[in-house]
Short mmCIF file of C-alpha atoms and ligand atoms in Angstrom, two decimals:
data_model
loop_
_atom_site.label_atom_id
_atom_site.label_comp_id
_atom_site.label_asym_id
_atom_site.label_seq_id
_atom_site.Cartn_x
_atom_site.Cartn_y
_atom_site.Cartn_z
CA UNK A 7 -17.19 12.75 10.75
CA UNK A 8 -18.23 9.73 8.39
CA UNK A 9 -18.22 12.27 5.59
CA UNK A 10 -14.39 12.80 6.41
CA UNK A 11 -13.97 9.32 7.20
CA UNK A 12 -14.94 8.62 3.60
CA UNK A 13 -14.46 11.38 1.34
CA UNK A 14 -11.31 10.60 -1.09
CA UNK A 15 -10.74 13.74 -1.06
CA UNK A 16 -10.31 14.73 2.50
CA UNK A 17 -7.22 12.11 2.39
CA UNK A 18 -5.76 15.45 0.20
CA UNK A 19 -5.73 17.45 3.62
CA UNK A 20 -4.10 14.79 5.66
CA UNK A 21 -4.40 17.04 8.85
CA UNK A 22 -8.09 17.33 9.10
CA UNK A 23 -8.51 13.20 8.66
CA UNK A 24 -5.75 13.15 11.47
CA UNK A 25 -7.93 15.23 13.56
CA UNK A 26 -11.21 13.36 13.20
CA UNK A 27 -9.21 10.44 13.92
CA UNK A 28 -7.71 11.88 17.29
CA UNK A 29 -10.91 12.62 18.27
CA UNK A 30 -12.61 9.18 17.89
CA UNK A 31 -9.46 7.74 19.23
CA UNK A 32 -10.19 9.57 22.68
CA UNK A 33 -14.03 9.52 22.22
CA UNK A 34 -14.82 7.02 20.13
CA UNK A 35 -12.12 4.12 19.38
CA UNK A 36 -14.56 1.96 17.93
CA UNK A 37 -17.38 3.83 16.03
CA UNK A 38 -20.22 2.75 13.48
CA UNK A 39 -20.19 4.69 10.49
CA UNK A 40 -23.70 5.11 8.93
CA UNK A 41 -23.21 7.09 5.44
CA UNK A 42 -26.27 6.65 2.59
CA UNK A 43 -22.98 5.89 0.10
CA UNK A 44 -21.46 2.90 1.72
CA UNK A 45 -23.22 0.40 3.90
CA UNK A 46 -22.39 0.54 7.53
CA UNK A 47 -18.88 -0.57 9.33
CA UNK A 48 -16.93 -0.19 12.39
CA UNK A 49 -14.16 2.05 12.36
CA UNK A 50 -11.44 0.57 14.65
CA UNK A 51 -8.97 2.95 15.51
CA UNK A 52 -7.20 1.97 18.22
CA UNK A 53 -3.60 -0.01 17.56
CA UNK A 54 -4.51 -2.65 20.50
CA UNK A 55 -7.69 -3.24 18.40
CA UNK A 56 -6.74 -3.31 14.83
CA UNK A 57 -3.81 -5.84 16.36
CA UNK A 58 -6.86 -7.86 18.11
CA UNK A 59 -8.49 -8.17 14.88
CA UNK A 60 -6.06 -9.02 12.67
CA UNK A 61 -5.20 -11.34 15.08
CA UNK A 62 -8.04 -13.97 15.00
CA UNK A 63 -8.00 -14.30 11.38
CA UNK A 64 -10.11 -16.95 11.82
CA UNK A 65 -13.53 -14.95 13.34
CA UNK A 66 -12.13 -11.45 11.10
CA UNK A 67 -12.18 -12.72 7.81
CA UNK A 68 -10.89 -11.18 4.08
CA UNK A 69 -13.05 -13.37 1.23
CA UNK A 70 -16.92 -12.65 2.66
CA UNK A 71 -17.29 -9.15 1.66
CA UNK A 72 -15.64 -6.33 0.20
CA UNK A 73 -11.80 -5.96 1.70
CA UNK A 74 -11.31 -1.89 0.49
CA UNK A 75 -14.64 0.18 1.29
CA UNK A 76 -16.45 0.66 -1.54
CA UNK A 77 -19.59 2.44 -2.80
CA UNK A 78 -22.77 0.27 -1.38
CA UNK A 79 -23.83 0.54 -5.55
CA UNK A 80 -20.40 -0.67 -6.43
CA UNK A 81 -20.13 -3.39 -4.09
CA UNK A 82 -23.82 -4.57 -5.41
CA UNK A 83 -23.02 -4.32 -8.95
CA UNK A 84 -19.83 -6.33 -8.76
CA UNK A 85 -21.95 -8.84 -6.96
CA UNK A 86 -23.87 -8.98 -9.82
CA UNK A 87 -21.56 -9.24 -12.54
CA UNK A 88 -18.36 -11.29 -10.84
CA UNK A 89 -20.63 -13.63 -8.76
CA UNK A 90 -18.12 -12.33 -5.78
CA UNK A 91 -17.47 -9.73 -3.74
CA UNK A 92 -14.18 -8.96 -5.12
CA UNK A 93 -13.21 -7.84 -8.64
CA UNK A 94 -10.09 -10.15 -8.41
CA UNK A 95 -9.08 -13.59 -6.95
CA UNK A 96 -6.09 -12.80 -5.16
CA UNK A 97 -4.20 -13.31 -1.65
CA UNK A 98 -6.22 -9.97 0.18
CA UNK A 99 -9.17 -11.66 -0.68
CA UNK A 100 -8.60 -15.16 0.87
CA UNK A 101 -8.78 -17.15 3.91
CA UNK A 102 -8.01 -19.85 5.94
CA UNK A 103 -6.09 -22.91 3.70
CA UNK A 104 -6.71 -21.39 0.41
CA UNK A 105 -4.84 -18.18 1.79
CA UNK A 106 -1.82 -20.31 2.81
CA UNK A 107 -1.43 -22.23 -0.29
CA UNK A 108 -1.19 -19.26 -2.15
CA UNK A 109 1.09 -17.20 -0.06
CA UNK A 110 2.93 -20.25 0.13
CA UNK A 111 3.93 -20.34 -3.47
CA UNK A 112 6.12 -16.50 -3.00
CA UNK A 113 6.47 -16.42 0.03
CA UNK A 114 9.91 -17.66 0.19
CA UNK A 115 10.58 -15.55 -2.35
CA UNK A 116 9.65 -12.34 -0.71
CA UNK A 117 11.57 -13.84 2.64
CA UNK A 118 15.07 -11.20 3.74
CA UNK A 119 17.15 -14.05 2.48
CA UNK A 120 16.55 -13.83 -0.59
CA UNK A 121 15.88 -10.29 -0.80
CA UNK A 122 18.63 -9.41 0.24
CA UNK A 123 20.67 -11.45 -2.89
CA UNK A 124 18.87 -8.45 -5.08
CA UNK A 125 20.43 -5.76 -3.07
CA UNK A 126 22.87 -5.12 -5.79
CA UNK A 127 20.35 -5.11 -8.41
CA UNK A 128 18.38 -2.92 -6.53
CA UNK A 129 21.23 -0.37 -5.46
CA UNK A 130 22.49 0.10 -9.30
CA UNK A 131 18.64 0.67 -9.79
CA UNK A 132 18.64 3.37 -7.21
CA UNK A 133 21.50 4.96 -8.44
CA UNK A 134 20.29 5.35 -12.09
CA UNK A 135 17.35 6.94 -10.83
CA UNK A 136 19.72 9.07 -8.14
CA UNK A 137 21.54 10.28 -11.28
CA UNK A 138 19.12 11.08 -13.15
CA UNK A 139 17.52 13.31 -10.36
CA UNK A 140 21.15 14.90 -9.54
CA UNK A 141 20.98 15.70 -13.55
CA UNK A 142 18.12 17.87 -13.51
CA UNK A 143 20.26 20.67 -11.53
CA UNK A 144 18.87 21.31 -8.33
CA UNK A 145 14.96 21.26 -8.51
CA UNK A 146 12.56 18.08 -9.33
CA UNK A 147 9.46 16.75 -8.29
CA UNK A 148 10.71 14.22 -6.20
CA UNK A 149 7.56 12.10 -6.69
CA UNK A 150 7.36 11.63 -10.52
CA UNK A 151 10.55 12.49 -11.07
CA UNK A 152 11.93 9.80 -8.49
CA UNK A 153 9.32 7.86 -6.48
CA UNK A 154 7.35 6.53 -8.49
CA UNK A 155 9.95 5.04 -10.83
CA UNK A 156 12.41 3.64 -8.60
CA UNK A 157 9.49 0.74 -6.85
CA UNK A 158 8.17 0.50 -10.03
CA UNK A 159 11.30 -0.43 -11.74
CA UNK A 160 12.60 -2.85 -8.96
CA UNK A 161 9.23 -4.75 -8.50
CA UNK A 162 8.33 -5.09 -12.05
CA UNK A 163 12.11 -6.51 -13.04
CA UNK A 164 11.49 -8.94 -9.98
CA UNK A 165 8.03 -10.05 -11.75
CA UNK A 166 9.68 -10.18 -14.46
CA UNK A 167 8.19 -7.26 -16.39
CA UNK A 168 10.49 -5.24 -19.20
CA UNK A 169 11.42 -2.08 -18.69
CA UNK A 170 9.90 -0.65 -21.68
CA UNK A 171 6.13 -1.67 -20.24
CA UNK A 172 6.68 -0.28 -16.92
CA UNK A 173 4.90 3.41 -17.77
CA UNK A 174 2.14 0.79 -18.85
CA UNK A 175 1.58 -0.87 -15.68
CA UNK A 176 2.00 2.72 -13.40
CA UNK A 177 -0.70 4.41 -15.24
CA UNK A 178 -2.77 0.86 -15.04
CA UNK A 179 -1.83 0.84 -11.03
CA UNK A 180 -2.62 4.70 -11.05
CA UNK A 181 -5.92 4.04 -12.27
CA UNK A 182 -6.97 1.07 -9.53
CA UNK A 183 -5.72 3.14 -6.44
CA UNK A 184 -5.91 6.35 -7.33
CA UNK A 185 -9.37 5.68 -9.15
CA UNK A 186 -11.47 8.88 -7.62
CA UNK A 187 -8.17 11.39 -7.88
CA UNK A 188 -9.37 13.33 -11.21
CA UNK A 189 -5.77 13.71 -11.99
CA UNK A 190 -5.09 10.39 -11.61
CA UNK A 191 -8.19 8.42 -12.95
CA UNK A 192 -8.87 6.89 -16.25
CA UNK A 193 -12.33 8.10 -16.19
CA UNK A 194 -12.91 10.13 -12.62
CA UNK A 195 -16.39 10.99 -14.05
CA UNK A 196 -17.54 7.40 -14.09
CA UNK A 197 -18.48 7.45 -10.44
CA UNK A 198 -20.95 9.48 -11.13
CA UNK A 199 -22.91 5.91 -12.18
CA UNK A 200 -21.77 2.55 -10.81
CA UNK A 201 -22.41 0.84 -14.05
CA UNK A 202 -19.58 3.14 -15.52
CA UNK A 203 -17.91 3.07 -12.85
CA UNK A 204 -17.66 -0.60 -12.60
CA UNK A 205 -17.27 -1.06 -16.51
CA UNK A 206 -13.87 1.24 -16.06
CA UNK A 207 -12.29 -0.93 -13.48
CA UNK A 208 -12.94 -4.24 -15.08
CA UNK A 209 -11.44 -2.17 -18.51
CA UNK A 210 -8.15 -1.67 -16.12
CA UNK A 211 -8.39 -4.86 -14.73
CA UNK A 212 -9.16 -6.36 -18.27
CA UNK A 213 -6.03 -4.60 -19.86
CA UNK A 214 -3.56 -5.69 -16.81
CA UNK A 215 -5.18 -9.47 -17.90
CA UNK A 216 -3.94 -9.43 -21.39
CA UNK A 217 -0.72 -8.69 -20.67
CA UNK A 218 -0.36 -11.31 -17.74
CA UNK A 219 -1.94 -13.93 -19.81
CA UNK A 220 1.12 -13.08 -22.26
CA UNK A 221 3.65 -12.98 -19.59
CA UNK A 222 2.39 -16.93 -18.20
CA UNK A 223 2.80 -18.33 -21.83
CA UNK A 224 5.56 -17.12 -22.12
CA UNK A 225 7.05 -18.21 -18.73
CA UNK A 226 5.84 -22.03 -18.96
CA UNK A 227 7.80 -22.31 -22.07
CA UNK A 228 11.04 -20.13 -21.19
CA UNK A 229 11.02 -20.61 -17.59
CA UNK A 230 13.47 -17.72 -15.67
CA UNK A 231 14.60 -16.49 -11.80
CA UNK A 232 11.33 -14.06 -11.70
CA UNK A 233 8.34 -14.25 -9.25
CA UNK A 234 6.19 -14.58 -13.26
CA UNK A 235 8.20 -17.87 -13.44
CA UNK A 236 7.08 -18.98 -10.01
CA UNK A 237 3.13 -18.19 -10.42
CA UNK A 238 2.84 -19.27 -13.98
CA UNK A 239 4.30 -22.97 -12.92
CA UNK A 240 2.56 -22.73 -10.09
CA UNK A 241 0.69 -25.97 -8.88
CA UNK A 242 -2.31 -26.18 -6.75
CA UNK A 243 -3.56 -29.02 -5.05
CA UNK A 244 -1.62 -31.23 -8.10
CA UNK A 245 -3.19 -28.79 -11.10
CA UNK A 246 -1.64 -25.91 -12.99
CA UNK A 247 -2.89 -22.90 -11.66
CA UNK A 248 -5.71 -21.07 -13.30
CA UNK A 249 -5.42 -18.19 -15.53
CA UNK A 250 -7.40 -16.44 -13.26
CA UNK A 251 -5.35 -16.81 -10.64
CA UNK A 252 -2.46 -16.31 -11.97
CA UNK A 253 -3.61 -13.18 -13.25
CA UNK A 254 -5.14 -12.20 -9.56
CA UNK A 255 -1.62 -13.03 -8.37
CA UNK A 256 0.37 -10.77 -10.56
CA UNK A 257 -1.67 -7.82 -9.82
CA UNK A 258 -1.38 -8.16 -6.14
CA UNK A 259 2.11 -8.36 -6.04
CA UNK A 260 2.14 -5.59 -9.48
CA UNK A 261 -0.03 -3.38 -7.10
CA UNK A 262 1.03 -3.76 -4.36
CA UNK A 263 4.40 -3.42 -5.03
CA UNK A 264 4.90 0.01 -6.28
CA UNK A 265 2.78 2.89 -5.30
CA UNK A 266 3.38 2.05 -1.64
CA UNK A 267 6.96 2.31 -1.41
CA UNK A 268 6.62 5.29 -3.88
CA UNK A 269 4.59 6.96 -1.25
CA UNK A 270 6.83 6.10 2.24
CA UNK A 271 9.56 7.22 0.04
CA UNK A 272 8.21 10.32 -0.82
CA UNK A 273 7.30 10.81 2.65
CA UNK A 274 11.24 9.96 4.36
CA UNK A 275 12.01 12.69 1.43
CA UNK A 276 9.56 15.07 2.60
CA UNK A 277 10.58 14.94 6.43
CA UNK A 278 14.35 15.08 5.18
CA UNK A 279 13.32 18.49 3.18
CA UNK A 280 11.76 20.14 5.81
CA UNK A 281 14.04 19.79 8.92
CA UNK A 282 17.65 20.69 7.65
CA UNK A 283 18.97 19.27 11.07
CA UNK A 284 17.46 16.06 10.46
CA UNK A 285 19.24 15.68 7.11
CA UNK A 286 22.61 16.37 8.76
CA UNK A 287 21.96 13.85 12.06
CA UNK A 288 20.56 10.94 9.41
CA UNK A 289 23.89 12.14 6.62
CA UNK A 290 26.73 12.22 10.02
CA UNK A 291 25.26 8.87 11.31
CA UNK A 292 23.97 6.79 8.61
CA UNK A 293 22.98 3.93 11.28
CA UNK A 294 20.06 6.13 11.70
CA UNK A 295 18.73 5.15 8.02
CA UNK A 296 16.74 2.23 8.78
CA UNK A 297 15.03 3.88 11.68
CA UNK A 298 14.39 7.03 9.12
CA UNK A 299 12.77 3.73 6.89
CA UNK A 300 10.65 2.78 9.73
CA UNK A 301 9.23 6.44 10.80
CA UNK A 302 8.55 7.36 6.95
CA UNK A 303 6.30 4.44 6.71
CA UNK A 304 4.68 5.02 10.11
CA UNK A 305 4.66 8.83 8.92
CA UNK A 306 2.98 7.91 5.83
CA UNK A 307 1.08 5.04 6.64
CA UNK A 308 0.75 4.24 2.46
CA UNK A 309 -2.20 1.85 2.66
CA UNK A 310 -4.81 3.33 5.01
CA UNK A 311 -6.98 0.44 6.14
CA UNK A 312 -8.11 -2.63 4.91
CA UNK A 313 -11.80 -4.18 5.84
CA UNK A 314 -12.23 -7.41 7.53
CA UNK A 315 -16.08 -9.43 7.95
CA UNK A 316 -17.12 -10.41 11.46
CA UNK A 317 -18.12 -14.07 11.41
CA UNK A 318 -19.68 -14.11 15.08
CA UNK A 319 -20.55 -11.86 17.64
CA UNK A 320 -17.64 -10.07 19.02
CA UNK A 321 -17.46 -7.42 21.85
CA UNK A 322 -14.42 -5.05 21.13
CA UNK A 323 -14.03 -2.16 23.55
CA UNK A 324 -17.48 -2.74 25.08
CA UNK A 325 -19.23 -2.33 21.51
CA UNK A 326 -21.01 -5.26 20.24
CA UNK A 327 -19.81 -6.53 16.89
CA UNK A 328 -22.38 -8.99 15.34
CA UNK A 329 -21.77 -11.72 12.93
CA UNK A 330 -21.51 -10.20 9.19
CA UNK A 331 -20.65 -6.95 10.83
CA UNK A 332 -17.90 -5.08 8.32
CA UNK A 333 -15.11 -3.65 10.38
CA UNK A 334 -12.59 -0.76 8.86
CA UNK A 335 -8.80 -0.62 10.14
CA UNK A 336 -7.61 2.13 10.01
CA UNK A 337 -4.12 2.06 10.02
CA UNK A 338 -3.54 5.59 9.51
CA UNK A 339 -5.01 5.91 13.11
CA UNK A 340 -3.42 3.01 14.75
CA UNK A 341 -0.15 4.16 13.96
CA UNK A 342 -0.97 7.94 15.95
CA UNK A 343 -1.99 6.45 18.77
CA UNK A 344 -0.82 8.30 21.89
CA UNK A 345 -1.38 5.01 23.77
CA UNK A 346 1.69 3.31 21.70
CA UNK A 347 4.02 5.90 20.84
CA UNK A 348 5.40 8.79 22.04
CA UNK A 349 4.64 12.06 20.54
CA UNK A 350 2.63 10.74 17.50
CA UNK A 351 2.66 13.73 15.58
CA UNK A 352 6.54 14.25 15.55
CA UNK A 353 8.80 12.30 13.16
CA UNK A 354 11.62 10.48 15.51
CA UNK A 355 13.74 8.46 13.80
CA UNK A 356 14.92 7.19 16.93
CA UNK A 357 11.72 5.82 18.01
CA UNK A 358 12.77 2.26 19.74
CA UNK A 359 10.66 0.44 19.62
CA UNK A 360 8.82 1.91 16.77
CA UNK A 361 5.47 -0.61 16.50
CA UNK A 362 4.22 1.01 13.22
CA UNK A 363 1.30 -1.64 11.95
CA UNK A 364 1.99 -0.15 8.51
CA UNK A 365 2.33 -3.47 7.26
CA UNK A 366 -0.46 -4.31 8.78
CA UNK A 367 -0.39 -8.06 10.74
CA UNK A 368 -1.17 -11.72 11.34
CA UNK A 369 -1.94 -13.98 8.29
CA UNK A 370 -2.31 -11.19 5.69
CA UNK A 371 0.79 -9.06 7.09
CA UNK A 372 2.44 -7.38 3.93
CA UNK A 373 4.12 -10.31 2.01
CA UNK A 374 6.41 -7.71 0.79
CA UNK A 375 7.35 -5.38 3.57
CA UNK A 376 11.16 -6.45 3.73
CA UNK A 377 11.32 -5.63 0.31
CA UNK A 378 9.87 -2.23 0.36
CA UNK A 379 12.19 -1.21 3.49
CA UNK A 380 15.60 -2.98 1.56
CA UNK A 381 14.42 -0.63 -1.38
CA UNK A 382 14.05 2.73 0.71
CA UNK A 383 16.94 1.94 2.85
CA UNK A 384 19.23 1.49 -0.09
CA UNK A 385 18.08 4.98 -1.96
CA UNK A 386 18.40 6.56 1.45
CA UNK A 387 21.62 5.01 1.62
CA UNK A 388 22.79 6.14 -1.90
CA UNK A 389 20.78 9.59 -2.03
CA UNK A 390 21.57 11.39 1.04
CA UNK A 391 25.83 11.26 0.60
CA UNK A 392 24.94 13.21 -2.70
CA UNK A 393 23.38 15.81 -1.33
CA UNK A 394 25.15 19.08 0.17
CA UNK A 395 21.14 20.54 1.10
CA UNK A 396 17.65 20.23 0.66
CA UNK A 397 14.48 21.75 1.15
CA UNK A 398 10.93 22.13 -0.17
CA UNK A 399 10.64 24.43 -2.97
CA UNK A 400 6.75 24.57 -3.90
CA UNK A 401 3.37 23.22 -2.58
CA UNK A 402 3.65 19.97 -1.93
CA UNK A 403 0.01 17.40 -2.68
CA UNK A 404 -1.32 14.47 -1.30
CA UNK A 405 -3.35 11.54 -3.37
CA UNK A 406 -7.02 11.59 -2.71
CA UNK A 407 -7.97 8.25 -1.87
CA UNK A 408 -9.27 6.64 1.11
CA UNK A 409 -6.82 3.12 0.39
CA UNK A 410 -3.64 4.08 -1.42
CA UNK A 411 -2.25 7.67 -0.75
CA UNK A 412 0.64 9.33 0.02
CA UNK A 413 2.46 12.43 -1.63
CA UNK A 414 1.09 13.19 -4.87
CA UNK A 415 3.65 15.71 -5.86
CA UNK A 416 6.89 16.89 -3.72
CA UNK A 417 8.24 20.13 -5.00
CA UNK A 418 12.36 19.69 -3.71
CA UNK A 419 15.39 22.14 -4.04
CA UNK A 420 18.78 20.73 -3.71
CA UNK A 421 21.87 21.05 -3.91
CA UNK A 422 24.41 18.23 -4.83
CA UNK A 423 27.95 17.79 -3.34
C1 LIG B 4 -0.51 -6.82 1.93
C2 LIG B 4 1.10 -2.41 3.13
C3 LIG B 4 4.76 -2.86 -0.03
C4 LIG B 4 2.85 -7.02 -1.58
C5 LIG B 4 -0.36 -5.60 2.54
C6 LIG B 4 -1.20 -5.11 3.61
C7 LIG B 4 -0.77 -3.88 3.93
C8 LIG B 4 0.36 -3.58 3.09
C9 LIG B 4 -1.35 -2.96 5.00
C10 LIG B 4 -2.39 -5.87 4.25
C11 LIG B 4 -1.91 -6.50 5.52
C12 LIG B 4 -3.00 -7.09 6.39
O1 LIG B 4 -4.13 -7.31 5.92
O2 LIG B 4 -2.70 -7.35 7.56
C13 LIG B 4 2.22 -2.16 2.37
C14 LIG B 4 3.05 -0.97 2.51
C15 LIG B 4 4.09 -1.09 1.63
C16 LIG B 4 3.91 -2.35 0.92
C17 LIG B 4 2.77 0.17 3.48
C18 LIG B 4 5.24 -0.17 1.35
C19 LIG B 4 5.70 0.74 2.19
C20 LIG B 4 4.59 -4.04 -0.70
C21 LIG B 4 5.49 -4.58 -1.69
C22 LIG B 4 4.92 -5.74 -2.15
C23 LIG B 4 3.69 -5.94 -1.42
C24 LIG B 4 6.81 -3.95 -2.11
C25 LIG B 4 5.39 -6.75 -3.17
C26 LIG B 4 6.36 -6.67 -3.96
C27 LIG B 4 1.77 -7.30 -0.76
C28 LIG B 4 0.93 -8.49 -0.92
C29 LIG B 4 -0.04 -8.43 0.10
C30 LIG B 4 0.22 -7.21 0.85
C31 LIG B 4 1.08 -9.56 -1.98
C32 LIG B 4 -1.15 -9.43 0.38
C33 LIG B 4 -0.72 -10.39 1.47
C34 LIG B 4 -1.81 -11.34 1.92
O3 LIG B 4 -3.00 -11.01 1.85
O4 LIG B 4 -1.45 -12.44 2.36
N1 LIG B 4 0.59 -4.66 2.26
N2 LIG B 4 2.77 -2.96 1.41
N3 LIG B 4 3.52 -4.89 -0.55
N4 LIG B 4 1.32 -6.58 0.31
FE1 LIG B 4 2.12 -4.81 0.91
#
């Protein structure tokens, strides 16, 4: 079960992780997981619970230890070398007042009302990249050919990044999430020994540096509408922000931003492709999109749990949590839990309400989450007029990764109207 639990590579067989996760759902909601790789956590896979947790912000907190599970060896050697527990500074890894200032400075920014000024923007973006798929004549990989462009290109143009450095800043992103996918990594081998292994991220980390440190001159002297603009002038507590931070700031939101909404895309694609009566209910009554939004994200569940640190003793479905306990959520469980919704297993885009933690919640909820659903709901919106069928036409993959995953490749067939 922990090996499951923590093997990247079981995330490629979605099903079996679903199963272990069933079971300690009914058996075992909230479970220590004692591996000689990582050091021990709770897994907390209930919704009520991760919702509990995430809750109390104050008791649960992001900046005392590692917030992604990492190798015990890993989490040791950046110890050592970044005086922290975290390879960046950046809004996942903060708490309390220092977590609100910061959030404070986009989070106006990421707010529906001012999304929703971009929705042109976005929707000539979505048709370029609608197009272009249409243009390749009935077959694509939906996920490189589609997916992973269309995020990329709307968050990076809100950051302010040019188009022509985008393929830049995937493969960077690529090489964080995805680190331990050997298609995917810049060096997969390196985890075979954490001093490699922690050498290659802080290389990716040290490249995505240079050119943010670029991007903040640049923006204090020729100031523009894009988030860059906002951190790089950003002031805290009366003094320009640090490099650092700045830097820790543009990687969140450069992260975060993209593979994500690549993957819930992928996966309202992938639902769509496989049940031919769906794709005529959602084309005949296209009120039904933003519910097709909501399922594809619980369906997919893109980031798969984030840690939290216990700060006292805590008793959480009769198990007792001590202080500078590590706790897992797993919000690829929470959001199949029979206790919430209906039918987990079955995608129902009619699901009302449809409680999907996806997004996780409380002070860290996901800063950008109306952005991500504006951007699927206006491809949806654009793609699914275009299309006369659609269907899977191949094997389709998942990402191994125990954070970031969704469909790795998604083999379609279609035909256009
Ligand atoms: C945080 C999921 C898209 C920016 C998070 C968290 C989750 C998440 C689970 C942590 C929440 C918590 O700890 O309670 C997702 C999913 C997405 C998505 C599933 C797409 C379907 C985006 C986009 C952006 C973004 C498009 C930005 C453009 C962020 C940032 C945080 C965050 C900056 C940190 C917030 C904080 O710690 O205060 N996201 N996200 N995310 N997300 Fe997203």
């Amino acid at each position: 079960m922990a090996e499951m639990i923590t093997n990247p590579r079981s995330f490629g067989n979605p099903e079996k992780v679903h199963d272990a996760l069933g079971w300690l759902r009914a058996n075992q909601p909230v479970t220590q997981i004692i591996t000689s790789e990582y050091e021990p956590f709770w897994l907390v896979t209930k919704h009520e619970d991760v919702t509990e947790i995430e809750r109390q912000a104050n008791i649960f907190r992001n900046g005392d230890r590692s917030t992604v599970l990492i190798p015990r060896d890993m989490l040791r050697a950046v110890e050592s070398v970044m005086h922290s527990p975290h390879l960046t500074r950046s809004l996942v890894n903060m708490d309390d007042r220092e977590h609100r200032i910061y959030r404070s400075l986009t989070q106006s920014w990421f707010m529906p009302g001012n999304i929703k000024k971009l929705s042109d923007r976005i929707r000539t973006i979505a048709r370029a990249h609608i197009d272009r798929m249409l243009a390749r004549g009935g077959e694509c990989d939906f996920v490189s050919d589609v997916a992973l462009h269309y995020p990329l290109h709307v968050v990076m143009e809100i950051l302010g990044v040019p188009e022509e450095d985008e393929g830049r800043m995937l493969v960077l992103t690529q090489q964080l999430f995805g680190a331990r996918d050997p298609e995917l990594a810049r060096d997969a081998d390196a985890f075979k020994d954490t001093g490699k292994a922690l050498a290659m991220f802080q290389a990716v980390l040290g490249d995505f540096h240079d050119y943010f440190n670029k991007l903040t001159e640049d923006r204090r002297i020729n100031p523009r509408e894009d988030v860059a603009t906002v951190i790089a002038n950003a002031q805290i507590d009366g003094k320009p922000i640090s490099e650092r931070d700045a830097n820790g700031y543009y990687v969140i939101v450069a992260t975060a931003g993209h593979d994500t909404t690549s993957a819930s895309t992928s996966g309202a694609l992938w639902a769509l492709a496989e049940r031919p009566d769906l794709l005529k209910r959602v084309q005949d009554d296209p009120s039904l999109i933003g519910g097709l939004v909501e399922e594809a994200i619980r369906w997919t569940t893109p980031v798969k749990h984030f840690m939290r640190t216990a700060t006292e003793d805590y008793e959480l479905r009769g198990q007792k949590i001590k202080a500078g306990d590590w706790l897992m959520l797993s919000y690829l469980s929470a959001n199949r839990d029979e206790d919430v919704f209906d039918a987990p297993f079955d995608f129902q885009v009619d699901r009302t309400p449809n409680k999907q933690i996806a997004f996780g919640y409380g002070a860290h909820v996901c800063l950008g989450q109306h952005l991500a659903k504006l951007e699927m709901r206006i491809l949806l919106e654009e793609l699914l007029p275009r299309l006369k069928s659609l269907e899977i036409a191949g094997t389709p993959a998942w990402t191994q990764s125990i954070f970031v995953s969704g469909p790795k490749r998604l083999p379609i067939r279609f035909e256009a109207r």
